[in-house]
C-alpha atoms as an extended CHARMM CRD file, in Angstrom:
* protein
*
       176  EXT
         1         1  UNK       CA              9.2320000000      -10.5070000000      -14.7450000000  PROA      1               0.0000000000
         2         2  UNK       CA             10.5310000000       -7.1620000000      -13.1320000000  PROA      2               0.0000000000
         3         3  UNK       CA             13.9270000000       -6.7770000000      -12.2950000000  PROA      3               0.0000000000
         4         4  UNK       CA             15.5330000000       -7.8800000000       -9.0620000000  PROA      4               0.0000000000
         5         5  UNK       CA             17.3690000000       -5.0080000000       -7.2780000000  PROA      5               0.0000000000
         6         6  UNK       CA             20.2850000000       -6.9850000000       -6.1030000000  PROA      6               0.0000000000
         7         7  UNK       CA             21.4880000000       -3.4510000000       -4.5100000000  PROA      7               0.0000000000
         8         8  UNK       CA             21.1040000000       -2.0810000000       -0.7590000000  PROA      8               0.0000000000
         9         9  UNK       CA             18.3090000000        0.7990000000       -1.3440000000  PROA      9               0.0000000000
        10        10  UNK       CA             16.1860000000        2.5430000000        0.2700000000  PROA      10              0.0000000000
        11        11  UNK       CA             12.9830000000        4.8330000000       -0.8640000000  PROA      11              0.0000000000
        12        12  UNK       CA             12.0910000000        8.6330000000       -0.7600000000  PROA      12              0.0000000000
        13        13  UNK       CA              9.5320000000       10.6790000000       -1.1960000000  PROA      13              0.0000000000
        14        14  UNK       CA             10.0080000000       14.2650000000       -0.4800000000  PROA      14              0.0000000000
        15        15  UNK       CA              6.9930000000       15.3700000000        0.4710000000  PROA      15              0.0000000000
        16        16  UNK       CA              4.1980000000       14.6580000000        2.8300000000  PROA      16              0.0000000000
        17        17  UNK       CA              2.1110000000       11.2190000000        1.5990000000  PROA      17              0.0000000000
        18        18  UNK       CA             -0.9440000000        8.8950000000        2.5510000000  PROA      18              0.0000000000
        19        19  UNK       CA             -0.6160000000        5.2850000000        3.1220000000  PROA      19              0.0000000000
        20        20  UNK       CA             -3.7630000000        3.4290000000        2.8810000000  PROA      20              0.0000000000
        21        21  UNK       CA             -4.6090000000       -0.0400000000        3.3640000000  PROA      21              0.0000000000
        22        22  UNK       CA             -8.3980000000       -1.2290000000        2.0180000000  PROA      22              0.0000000000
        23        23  UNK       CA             -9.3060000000       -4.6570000000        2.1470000000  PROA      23              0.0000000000
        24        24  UNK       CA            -11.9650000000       -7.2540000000        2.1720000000  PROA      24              0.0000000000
        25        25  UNK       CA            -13.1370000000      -10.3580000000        4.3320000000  PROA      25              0.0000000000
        26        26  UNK       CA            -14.4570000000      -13.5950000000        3.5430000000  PROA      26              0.0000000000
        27        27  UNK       CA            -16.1550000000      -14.2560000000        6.6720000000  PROA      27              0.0000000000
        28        28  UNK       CA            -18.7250000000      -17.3100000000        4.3480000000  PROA      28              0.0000000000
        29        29  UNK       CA            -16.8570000000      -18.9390000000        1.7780000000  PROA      29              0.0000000000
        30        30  UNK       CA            -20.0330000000      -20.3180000000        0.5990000000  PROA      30              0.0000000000
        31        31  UNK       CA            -21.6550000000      -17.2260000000       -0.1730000000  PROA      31              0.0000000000
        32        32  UNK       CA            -19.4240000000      -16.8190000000       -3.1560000000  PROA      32              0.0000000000
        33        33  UNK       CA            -22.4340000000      -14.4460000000       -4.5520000000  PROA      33              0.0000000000
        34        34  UNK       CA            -22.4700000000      -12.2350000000       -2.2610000000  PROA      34              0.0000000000
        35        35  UNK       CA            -18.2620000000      -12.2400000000       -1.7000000000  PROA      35              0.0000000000
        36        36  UNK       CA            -17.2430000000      -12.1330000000       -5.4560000000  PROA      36              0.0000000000
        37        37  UNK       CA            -19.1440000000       -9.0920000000       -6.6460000000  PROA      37              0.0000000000
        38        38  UNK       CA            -17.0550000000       -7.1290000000       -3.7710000000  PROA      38              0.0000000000
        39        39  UNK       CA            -13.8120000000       -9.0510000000       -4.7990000000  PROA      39              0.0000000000
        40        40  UNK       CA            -14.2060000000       -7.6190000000       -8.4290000000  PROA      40              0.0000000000
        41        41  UNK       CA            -14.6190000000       -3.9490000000       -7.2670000000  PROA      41              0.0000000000
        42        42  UNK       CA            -11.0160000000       -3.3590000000       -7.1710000000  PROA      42              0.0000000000
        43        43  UNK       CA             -9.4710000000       -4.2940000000       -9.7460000000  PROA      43              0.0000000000
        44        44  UNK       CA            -12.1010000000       -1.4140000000      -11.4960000000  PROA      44              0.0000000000
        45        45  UNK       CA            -10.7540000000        0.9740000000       -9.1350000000  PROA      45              0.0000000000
        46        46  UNK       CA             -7.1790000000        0.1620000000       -9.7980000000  PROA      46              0.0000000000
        47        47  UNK       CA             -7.3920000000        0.6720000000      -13.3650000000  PROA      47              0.0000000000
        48        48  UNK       CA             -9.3250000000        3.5280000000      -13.7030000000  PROA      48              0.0000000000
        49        49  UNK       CA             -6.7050000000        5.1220000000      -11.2420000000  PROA      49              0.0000000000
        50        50  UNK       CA             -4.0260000000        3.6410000000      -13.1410000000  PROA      50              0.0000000000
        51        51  UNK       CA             -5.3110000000        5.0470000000      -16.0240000000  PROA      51              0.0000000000
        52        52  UNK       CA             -5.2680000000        8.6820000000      -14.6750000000  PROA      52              0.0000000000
        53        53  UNK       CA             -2.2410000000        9.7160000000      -12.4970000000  PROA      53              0.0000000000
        54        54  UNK       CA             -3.2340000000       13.0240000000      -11.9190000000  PROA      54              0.0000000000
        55        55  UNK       CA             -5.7490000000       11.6320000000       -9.4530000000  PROA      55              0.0000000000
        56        56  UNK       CA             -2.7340000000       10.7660000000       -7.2230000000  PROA      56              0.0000000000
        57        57  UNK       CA             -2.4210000000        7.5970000000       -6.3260000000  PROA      57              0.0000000000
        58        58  UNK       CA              1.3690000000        6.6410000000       -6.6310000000  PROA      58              0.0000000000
        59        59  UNK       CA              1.3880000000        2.7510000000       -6.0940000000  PROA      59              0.0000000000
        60        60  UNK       CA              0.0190000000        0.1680000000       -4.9620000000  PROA      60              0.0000000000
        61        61  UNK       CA              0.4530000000       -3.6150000000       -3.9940000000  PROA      61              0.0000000000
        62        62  UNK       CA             -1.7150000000       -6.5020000000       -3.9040000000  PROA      62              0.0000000000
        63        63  UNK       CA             -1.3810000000       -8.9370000000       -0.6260000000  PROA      63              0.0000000000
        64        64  UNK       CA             -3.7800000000      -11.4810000000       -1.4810000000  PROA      64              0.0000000000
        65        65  UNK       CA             -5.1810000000      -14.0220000000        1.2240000000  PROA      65              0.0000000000
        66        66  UNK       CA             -7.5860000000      -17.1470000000        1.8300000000  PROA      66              0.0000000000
        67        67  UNK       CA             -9.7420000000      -15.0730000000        3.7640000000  PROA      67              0.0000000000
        68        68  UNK       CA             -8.1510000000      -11.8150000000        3.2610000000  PROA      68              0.0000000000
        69        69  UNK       CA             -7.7010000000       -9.6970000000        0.6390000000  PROA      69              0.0000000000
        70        70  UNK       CA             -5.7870000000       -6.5560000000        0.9030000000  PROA      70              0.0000000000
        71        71  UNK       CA             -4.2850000000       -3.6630000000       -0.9840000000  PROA      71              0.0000000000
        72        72  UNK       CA             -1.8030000000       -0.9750000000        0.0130000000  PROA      72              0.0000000000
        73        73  UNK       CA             -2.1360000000        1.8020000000       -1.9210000000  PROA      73              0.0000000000
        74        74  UNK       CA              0.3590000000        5.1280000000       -1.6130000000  PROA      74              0.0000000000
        75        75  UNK       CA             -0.8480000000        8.2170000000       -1.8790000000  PROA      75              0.0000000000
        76        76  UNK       CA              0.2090000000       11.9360000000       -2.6500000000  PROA      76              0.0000000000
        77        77  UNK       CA             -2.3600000000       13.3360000000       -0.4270000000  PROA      77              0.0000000000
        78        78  UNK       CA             -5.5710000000       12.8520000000        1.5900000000  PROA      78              0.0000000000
        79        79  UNK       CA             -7.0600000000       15.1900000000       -0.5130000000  PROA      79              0.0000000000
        80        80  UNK       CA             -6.1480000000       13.2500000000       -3.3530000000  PROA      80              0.0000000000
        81        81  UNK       CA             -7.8360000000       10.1190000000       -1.4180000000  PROA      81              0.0000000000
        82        82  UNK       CA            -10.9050000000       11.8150000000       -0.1370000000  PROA      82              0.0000000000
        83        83  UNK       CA            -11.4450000000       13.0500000000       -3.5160000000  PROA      83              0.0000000000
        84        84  UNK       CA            -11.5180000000        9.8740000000       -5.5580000000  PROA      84              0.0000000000
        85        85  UNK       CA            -13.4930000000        8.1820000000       -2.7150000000  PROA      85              0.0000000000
        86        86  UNK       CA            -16.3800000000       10.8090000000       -3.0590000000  PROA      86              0.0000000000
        87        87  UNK       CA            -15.7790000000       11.6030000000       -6.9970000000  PROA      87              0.0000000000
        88        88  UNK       CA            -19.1900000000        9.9220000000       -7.7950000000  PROA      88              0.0000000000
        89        89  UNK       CA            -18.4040000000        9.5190000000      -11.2040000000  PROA      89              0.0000000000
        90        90  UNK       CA            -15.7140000000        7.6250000000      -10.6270000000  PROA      90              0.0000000000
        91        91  UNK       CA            -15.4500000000        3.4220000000       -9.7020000000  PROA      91              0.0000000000
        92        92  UNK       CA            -15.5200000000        3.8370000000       -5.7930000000  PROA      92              0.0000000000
        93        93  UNK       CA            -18.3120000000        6.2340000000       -5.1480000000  PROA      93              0.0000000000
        94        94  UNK       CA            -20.6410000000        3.9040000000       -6.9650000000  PROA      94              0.0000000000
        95        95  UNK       CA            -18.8910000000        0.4500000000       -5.4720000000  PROA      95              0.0000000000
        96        96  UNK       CA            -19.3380000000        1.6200000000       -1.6500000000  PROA      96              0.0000000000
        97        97  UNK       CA            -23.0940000000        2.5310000000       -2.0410000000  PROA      97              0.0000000000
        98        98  UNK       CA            -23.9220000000       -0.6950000000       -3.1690000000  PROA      98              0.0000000000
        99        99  UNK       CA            -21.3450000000       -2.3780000000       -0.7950000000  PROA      99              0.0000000000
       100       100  UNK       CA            -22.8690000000       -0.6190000000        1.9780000000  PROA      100             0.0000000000
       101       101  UNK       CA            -25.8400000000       -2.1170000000        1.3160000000  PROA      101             0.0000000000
       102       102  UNK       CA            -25.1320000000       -5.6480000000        1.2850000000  PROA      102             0.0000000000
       103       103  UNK       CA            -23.1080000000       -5.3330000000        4.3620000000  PROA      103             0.0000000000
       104       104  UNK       CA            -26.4020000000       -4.1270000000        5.9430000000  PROA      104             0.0000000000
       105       105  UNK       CA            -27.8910000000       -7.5430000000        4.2880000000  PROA      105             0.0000000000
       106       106  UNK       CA            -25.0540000000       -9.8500000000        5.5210000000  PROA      106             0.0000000000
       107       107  UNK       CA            -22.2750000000      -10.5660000000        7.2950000000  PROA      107             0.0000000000
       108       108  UNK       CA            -20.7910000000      -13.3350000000        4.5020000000  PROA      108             0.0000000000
       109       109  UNK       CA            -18.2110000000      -10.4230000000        3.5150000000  PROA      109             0.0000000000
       110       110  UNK       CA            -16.2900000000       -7.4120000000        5.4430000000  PROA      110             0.0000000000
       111       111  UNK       CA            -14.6120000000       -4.3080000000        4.3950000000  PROA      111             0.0000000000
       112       112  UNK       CA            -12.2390000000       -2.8480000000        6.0400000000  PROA      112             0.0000000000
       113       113  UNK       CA             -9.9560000000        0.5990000000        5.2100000000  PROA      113             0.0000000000
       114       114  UNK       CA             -6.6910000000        2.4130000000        7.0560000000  PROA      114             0.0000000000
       115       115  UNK       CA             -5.6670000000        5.5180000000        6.3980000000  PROA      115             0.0000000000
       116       116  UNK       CA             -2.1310000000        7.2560000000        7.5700000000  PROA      116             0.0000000000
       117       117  UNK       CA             -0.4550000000       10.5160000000        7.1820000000  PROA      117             0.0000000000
       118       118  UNK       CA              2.6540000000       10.2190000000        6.8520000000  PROA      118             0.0000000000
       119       119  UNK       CA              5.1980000000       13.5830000000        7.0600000000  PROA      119             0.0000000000
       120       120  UNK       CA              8.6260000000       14.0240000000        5.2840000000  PROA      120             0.0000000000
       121       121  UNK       CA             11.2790000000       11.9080000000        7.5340000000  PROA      121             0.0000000000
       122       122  UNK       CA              8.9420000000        9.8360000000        9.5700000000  PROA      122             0.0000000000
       123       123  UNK       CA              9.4950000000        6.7410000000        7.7840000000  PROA      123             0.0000000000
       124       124  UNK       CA             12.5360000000        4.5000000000        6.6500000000  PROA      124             0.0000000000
       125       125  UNK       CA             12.8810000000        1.6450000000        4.4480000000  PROA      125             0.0000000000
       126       126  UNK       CA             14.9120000000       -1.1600000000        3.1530000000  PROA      126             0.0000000000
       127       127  UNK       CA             15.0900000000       -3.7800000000        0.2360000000  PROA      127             0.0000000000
       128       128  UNK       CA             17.7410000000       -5.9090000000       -0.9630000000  PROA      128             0.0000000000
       129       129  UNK       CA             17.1450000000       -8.3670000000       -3.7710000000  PROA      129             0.0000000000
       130       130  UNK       CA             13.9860000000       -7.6380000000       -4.3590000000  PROA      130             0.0000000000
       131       131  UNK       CA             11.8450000000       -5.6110000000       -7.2440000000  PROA      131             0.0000000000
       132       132  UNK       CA             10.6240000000       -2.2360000000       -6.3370000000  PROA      132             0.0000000000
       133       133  UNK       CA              7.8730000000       -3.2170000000       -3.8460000000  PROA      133             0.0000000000
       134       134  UNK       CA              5.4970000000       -1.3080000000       -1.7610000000  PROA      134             0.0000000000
       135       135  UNK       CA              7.1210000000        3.0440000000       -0.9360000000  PROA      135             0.0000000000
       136       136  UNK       CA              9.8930000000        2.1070000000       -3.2810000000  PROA      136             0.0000000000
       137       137  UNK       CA              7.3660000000        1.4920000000       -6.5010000000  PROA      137             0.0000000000
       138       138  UNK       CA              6.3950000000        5.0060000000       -5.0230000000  PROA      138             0.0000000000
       139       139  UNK       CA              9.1550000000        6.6790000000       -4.2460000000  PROA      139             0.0000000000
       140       140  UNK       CA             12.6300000000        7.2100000000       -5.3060000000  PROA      140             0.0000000000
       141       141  UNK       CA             15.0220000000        4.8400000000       -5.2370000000  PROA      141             0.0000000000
       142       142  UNK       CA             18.6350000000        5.4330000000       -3.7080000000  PROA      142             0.0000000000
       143       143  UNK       CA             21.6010000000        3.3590000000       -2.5560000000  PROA      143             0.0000000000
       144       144  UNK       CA             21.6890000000        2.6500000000        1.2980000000  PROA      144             0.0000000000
       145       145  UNK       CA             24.5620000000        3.8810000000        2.0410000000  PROA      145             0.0000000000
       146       146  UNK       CA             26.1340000000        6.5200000000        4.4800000000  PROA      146             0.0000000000
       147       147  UNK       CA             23.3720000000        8.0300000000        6.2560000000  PROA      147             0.0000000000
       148       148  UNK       CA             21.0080000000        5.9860000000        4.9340000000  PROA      148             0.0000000000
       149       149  UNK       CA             23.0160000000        2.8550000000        5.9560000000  PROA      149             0.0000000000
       150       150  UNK       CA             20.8940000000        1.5480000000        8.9150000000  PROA      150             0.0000000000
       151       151  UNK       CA             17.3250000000        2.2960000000        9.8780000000  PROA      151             0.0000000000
       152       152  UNK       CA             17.8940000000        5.1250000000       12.9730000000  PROA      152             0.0000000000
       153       153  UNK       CA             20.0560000000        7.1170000000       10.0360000000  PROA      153             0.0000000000
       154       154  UNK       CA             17.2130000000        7.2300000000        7.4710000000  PROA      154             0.0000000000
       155       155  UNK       CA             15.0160000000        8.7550000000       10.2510000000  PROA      155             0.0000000000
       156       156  UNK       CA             17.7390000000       11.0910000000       10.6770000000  PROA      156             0.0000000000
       157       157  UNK       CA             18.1930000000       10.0390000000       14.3890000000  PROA      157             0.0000000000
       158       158  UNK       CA             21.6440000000        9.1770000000       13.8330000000  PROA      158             0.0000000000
       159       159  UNK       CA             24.9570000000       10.1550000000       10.7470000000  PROA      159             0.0000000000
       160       160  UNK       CA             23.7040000000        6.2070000000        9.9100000000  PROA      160             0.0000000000
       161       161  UNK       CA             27.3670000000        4.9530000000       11.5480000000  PROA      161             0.0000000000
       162       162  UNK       CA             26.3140000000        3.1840000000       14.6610000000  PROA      162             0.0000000000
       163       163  UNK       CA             27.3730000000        0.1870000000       15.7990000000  PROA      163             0.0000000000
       164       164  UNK       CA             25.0320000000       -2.7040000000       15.2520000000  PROA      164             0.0000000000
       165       165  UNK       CA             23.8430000000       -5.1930000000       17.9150000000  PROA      165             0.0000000000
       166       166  UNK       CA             25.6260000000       -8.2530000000       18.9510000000  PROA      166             0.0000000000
       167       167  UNK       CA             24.5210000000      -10.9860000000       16.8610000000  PROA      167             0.0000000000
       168       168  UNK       CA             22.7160000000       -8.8260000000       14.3730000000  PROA      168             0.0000000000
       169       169  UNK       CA             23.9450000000       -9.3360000000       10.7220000000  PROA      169             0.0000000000
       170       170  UNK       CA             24.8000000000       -5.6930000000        8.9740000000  PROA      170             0.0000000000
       171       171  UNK       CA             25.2380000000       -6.8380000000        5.4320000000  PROA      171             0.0000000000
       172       172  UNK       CA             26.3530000000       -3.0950000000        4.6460000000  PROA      172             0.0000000000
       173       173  UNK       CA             28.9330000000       -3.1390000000        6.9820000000  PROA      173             0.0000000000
       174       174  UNK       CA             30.3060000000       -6.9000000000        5.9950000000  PROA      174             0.0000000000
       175       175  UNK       CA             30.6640000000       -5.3880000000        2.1650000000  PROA      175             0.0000000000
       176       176  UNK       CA             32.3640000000       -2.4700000000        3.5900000000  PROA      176             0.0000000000
């Protein structure tokens, strides 16, 4: 079981990175032949870039569905990205031919892909009691605290000292 984080924190990267978001559809659940071939692409691709860091993925999560099946998957570039998606000796190369061709064949299963840039200080985030999950299996972690107290002083919008909303519980400021 991985640790809970019982801590305020919040995650950092330094640098420019690449959230993207790839996921599949079951649009038939009765076409489980032409679904489940699709559904056991991934877990190739996650591996093999598991198995080589240098490629650059950072992290990933799984957000499994009924219908929906998803991964988010951080980046340390778009080059990074682009590069495993056309390396065709690698998994996904390979995978999206032949998945390209069975979506031309039926409509039982859907793909679907995201991609975002994201630059130094345009993001925030948050956890409490929680494992590292999604940026902050990526990232750094550090305590929220000072600056990076609320959400407007992680973007740097504010010193992280302003006052919170009426009704709105600020569990930093209660243990203050």
């Amino acid at each position: 079981m991985t640790k809970i984080i019982s801590e305020r924190m919040t995650a950092e990267l330094g640098e420019e990175f690449v959230v993207f978001r790839i996921g599949m559809r079951i649009n038939s659940l009765w076409k489980l032949h032409q679904w489940l071939p699709v559904f056991r692409a991934m877990p190739r691709m996650l591996d093999e870039l598991d198995a080589d860091s240098e490629r650059g993925l950072l992290a990933w999560d799984l957000k499994p569905g009924f219908r929906v099946q998803e991964v988010v998957q951080y980046w340390r570039s778009f080059e990074d990205l682009r590069e495993y998606a056309l390396d065709g000796d690698a998994e996904h190369a390979p995978a999206m031919r032949w998945a390209n061709e069975l979506l031309d064949e039926t409509d039982a299963v859907g793909i679907w892909h995201e991609t975002y840039v994201i630059s130094s200080g345009e993001y925030e985030t948050v956890y409490e009691n929680t494992p590292p999950i999604g940026l902050a299996k990526a990232g750094e972690l550090r305590p929220a605290t000072d600056q990076r107290r609320t959400a407007a002083g992680r973007l740097g919008v504010t010193k992280g000292g302003e006052i919170e909303a009426d009704g709105v519980r600020s569990a930093a400021a209660e243990r203050s």
